[in-house]
Short mmCIF file of C-alpha atoms in Angstrom, two decimals:
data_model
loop_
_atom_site.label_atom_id
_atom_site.label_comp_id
_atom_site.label_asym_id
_atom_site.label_seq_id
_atom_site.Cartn_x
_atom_site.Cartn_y
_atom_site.Cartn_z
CA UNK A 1195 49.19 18.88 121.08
CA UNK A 1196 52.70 19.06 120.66
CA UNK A 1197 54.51 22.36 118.99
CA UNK A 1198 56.89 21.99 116.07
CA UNK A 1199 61.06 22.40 116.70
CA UNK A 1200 62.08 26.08 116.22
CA UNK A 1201 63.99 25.23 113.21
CA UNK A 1202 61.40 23.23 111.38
CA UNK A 1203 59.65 23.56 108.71
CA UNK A 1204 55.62 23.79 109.49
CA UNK A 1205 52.39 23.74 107.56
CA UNK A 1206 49.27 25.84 108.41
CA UNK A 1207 46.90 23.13 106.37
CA UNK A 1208 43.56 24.85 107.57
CA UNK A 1209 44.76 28.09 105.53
CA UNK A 1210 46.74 27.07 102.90
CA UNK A 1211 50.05 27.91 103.08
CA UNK A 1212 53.35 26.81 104.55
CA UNK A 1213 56.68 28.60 105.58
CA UNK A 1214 59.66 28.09 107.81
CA UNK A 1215 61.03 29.36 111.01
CA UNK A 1216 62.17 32.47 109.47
CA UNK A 1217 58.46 33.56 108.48
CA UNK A 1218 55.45 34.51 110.66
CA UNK A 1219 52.19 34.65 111.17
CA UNK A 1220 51.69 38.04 113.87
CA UNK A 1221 50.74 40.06 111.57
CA UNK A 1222 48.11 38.41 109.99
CA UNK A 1223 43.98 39.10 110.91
CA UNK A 1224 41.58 36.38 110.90
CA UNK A 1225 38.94 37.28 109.35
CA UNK A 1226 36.96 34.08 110.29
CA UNK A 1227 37.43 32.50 113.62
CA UNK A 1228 40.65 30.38 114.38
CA UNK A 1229 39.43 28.39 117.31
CA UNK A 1230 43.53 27.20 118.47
CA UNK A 1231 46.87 27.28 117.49
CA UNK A 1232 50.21 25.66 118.79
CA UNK A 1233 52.76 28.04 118.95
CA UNK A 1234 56.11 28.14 118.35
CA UNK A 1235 58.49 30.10 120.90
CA UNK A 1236 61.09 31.64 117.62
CA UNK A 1237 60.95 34.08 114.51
CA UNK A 1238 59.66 37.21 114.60
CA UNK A 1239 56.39 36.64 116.13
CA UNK A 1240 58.23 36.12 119.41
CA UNK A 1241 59.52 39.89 119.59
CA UNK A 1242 62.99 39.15 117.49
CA UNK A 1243 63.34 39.39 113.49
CA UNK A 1244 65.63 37.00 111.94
CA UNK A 1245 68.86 37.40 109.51
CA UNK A 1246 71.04 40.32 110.20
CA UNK A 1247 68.20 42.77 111.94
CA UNK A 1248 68.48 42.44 115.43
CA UNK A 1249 66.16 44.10 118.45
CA UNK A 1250 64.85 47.10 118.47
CA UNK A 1251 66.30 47.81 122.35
CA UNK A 1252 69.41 46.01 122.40
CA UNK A 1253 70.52 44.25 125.63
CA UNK A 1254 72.47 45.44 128.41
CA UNK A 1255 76.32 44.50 128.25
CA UNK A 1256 76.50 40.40 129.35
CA UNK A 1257 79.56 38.45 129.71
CA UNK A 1258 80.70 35.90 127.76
CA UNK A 1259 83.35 32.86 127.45
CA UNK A 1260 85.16 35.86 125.20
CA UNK A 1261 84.22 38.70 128.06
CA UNK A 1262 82.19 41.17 127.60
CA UNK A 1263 79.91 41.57 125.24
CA UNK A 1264 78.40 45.11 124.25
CA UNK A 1265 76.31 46.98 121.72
CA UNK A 1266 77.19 50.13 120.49
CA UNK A 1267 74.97 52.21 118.29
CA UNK A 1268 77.02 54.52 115.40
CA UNK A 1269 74.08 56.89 113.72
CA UNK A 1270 76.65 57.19 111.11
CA UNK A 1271 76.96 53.55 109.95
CA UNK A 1272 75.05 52.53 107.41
CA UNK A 1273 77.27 51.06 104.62
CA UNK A 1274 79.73 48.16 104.55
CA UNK A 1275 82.07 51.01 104.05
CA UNK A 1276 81.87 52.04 107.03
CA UNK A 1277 81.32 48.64 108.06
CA UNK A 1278 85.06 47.87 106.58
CA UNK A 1279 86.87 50.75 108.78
CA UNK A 1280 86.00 49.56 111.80
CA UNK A 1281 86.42 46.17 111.08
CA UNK A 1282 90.24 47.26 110.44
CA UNK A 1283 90.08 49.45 112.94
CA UNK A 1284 89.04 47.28 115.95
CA UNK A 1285 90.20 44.52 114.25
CA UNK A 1286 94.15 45.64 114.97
CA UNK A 1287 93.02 46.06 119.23
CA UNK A 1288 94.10 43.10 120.62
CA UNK A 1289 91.32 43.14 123.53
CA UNK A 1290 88.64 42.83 120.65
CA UNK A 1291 87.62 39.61 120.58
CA UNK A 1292 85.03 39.54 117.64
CA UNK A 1293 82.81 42.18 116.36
CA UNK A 1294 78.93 41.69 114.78
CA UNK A 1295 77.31 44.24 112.46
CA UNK A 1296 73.87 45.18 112.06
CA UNK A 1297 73.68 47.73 109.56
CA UNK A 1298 69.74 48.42 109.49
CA UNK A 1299 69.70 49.40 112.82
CA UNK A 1300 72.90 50.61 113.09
CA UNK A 1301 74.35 48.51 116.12
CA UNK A 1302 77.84 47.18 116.20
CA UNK A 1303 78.02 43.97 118.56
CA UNK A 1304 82.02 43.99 120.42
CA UNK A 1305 83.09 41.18 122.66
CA UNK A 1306 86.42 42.45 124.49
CA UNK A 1307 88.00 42.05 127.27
CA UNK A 1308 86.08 44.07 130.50
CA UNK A 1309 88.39 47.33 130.85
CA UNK A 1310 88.68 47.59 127.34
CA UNK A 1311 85.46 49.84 126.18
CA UNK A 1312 86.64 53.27 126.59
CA UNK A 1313 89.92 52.43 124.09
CA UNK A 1314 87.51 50.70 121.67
CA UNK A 1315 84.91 53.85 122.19
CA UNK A 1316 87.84 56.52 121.64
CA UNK A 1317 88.52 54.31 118.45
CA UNK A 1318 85.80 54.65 116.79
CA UNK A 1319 85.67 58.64 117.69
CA UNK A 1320 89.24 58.55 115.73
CA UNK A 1321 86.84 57.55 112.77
CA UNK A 1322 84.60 60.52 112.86
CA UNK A 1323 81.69 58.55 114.09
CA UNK A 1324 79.57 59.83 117.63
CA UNK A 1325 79.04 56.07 119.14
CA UNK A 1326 77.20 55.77 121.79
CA UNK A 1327 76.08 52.71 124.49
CA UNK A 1328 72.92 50.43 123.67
CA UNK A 1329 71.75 50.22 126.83
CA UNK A 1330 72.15 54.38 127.52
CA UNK A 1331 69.20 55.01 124.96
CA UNK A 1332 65.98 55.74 126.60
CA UNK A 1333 64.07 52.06 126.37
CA UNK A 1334 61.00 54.21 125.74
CA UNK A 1335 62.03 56.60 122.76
CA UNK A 1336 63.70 53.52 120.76
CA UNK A 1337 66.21 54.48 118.38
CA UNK A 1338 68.22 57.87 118.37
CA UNK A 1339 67.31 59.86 115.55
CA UNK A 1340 70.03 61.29 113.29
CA UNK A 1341 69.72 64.98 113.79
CA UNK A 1342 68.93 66.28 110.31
CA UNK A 1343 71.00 67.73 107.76
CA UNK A 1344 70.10 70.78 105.83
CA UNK A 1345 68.97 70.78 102.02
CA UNK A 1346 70.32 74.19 100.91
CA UNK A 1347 74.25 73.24 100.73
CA UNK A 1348 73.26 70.59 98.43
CA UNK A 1349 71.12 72.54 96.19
CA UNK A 1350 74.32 75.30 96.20
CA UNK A 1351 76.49 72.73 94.82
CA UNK A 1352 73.99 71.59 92.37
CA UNK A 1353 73.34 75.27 90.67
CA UNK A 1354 77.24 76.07 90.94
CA UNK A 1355 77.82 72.80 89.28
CA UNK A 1356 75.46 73.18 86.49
CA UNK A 1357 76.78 77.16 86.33
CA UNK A 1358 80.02 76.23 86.24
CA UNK A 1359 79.26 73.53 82.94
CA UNK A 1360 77.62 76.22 81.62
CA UNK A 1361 80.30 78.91 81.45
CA UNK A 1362 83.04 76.01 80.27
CA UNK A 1363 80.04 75.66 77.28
CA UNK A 1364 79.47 79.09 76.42
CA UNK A 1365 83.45 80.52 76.50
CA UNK A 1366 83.26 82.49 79.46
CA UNK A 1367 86.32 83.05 81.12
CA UNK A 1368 88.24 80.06 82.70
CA UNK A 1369 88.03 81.94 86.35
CA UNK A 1370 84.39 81.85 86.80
CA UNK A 1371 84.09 78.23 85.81
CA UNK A 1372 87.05 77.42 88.22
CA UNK A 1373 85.12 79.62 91.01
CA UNK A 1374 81.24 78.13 90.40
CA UNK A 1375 83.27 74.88 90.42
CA UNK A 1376 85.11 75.41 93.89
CA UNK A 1377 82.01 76.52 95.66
CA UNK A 1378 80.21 73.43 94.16
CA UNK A 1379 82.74 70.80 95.48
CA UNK A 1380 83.30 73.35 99.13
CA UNK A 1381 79.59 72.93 99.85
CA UNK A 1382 79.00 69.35 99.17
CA UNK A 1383 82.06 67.28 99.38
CA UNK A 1384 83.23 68.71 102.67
CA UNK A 1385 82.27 65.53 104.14
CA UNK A 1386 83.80 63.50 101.29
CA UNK A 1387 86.98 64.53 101.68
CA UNK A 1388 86.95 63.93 105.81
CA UNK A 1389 86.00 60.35 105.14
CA UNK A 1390 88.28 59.93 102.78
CA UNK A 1391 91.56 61.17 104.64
CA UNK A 1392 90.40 58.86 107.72
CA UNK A 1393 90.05 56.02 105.38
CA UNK A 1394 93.21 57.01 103.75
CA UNK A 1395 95.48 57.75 107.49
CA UNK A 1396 94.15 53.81 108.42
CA UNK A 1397 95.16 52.38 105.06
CA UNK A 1398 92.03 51.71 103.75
CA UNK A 1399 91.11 53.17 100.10
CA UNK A 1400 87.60 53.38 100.04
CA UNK A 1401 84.95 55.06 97.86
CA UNK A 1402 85.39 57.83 99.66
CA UNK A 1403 88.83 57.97 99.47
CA UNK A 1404 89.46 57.14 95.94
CA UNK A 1405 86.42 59.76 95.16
CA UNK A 1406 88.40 62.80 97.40
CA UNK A 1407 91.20 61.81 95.37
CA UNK A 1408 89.35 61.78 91.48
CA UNK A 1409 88.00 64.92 92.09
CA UNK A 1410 91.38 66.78 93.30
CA UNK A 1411 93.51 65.51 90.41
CA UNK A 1412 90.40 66.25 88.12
CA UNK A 1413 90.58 70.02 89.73
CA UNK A 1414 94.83 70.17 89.34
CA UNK A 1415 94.29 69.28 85.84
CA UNK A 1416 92.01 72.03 85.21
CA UNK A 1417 88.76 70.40 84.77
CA UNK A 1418 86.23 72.56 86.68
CA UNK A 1419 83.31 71.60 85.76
CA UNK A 1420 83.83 67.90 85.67
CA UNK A 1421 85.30 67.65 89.18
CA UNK A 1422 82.01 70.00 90.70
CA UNK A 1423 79.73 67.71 88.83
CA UNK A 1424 81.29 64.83 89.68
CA UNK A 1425 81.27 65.62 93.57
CA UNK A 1426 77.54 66.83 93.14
CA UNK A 1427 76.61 63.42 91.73
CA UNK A 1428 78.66 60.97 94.55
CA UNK A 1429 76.56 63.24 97.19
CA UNK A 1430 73.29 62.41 95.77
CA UNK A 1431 73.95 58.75 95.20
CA UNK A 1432 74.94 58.28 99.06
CA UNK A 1433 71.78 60.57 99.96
CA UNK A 1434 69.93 58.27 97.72
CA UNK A 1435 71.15 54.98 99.65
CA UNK A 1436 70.92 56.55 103.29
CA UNK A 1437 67.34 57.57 102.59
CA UNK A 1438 66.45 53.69 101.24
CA UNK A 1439 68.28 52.34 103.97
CA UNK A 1440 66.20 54.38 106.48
CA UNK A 1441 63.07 53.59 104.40
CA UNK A 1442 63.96 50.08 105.17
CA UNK A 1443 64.43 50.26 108.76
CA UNK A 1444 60.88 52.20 108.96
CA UNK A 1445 59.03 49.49 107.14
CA UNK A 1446 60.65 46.70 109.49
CA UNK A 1447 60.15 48.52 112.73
CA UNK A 1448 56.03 49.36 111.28
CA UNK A 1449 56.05 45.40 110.86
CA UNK A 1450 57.28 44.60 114.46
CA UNK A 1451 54.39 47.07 115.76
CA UNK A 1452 51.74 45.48 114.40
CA UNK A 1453 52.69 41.93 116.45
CA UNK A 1454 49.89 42.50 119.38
CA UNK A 1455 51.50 42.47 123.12
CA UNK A 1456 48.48 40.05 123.96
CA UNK A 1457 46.71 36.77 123.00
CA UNK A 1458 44.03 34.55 124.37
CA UNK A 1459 45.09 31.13 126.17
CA UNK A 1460 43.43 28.20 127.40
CA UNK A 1461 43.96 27.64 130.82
CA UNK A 1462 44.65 24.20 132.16
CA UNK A 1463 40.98 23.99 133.14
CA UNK A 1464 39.33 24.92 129.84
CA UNK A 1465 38.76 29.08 130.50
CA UNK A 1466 40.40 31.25 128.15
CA UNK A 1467 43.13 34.07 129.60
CA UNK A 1468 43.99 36.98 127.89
CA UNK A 1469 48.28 36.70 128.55
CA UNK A 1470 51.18 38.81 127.71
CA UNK A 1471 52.35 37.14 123.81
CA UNK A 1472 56.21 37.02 125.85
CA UNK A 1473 55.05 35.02 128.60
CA UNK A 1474 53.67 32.24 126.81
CA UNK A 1475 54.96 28.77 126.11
CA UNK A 1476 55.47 25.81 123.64
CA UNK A 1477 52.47 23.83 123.14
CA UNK A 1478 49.79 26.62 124.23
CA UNK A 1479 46.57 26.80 122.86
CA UNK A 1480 45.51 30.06 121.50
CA UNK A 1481 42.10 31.09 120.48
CA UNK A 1482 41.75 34.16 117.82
CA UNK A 1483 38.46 35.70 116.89
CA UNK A 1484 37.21 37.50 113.66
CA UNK A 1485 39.72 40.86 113.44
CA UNK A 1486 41.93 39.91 115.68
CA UNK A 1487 45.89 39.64 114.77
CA UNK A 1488 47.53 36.39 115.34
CA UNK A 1489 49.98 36.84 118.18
CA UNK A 1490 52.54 33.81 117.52
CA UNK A 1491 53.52 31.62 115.13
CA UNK A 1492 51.93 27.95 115.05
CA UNK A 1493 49.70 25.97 113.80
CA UNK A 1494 45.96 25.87 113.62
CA UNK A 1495 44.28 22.57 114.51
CA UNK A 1496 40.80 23.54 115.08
CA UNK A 1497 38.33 25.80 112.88
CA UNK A 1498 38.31 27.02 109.56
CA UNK A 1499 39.12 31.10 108.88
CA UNK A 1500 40.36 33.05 105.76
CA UNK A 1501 43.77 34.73 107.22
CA UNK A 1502 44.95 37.97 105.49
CA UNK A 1503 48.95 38.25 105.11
CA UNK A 1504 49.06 41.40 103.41
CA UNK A 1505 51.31 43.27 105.65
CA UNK A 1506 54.05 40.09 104.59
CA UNK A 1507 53.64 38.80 101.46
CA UNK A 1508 51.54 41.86 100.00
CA UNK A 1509 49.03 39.56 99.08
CA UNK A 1510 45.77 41.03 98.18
CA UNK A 1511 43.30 38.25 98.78
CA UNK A 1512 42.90 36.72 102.20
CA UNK A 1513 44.12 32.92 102.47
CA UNK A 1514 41.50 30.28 103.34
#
């Protein structure tokens, strides 16, 4: 039995569906048993999801026709803004040779020449980001956790922001308004208005740059209230977006746990070998009883099982 290319298209005809390379079949349970499949040795049933996510525990540093290659993990990228800084940034180094971004898990690939990664590291510290080697995370913790912020400045800004409309509303004098409004924008936009100077001392006008610099001419003007409300509102709309992003990144790393480590192979004399999912090649035979996950991706050419997909396609029903 021979396995399909890694690019192609492939059927599963005993239950019912089809899908290409970039799907899979690991997380699926057989519910009946699936007496063999051919496997394929790509996609994310093989340990690596495809698009822009890449592994979990990036590589080491490897050389390449450009030099050296090397992943570098910034806890505080998770935007194309961001993602546009240090393209201009490293970008202007002439030892970079090409950079690759993966925002969901935060990893910025660099290939540069090999005496060049402390200037590109001090770079990117110029930036007001903490990066920090691939390979110098623990293998065993996975990714670095973002040390959490604290809720209360946020809620601060919030009730000086609403206090501040308030007093502008009910004809209170103009220096309360102006103070509730300057402890608003001091408590939450802090960080605003670091990103935006950076982005503005490297040329770039960014959100963050053309937000430091609405909510200053909004406070020369004299409009209190508006500028603390204003600042409030940007702050919540990037918590909003970091906390789907992360929600994101959860849901992919849950998916890549439930791919078991193991699978059952047919030996070249007939027995069946429980092997490591890694260690096994094109054109294998795999056998996968009633429960059981299905390790790779492949094809099933003997026996007849009802195959539920839910943790992919959110299907409810099994598929015969």
């Amino acid at each position: 039995m021979s396995t399909h290319a890694p690019h192609e298209k492939h059927d599963h005809p005993e239950h019912g569906h089809s899908h290409s390379d970039e799907a899979c079949c690991a997380t699926s349970h057989a519910t009946e048993p699936v007496r063999s499949a051919v496997i394929c040795g790509t996609g994310c049933c093989a340990g690596d999801p495809s698009g822009n996510i890449s592994s979990l525990q990036p590589d080491k540093p490897t050389l390449s026709g450009d030099g050296v290659q090397t992943q570098i993990r910034i806890m505080q990228m998770d935007c194309p803004t961001e993602e546009a800084l240090l393209r201009k940034k490293l970008g202007d180094m002439a030892e970079v040779a090409g950079m690759e971004f993966n925002l969901m898990q935060r990893v910025l690939t660099v290939r540069h020449e090999a005496e060049a990664i402390d200037g590109i590291l001090a770079a990117i510290r110029s930036l007001g980001f903490t990066p920090e080697l691939a390979e110098e995370t623990s293998a065993t913790t996975g990714l670095t956790p973002e040390p959490a912020k604290p809720w209360w400045p946020l809620w601060l800004a919030g009730f000086a922001a609403l206090a501040s409309e308030f007093t502008h509303w009910a004809g209170l004098p103009g220096w309360v308004a102006a103070l509730l409004a300057l402890v608003a924008v001091l408590a939450c936009g802090i960080t605003t208005y670091k990103k935006g100077w950076i982005a503005i001392r490297n040329g770039k006008l960014n959100i963050n740059a053309l937000m430091s610099i609405a909510v200053t001419g909004a406070l020369l003007i004299g409009q209190w209230p508006e500028a603390a409300m204003v600042m409030v509102l940007f702050t919540i709309a990037e918590l909003i977006e970091a906390k789907s992003l992360d929600r994101a990144r959860n849901a992919i790393a849950g998916l890549m746990k439930l791919a078991p480590e193991q699978a059952t192979v047919q030996q070249e004399d007939g027995t069946w070998l429980t092997a490591e999912a890694k260690s096994i090649s094109l054109n294998a035979r795999l056998r996968v009883k009633p429960g059981e996950r299905i390790a790779l991706d492949g094809k099933i050419v003997s026996g007849r099982s009802s195959i539920n997909q839910a943790p992919i396609t959110g299907e409810s029903l099994p598929v015969e």
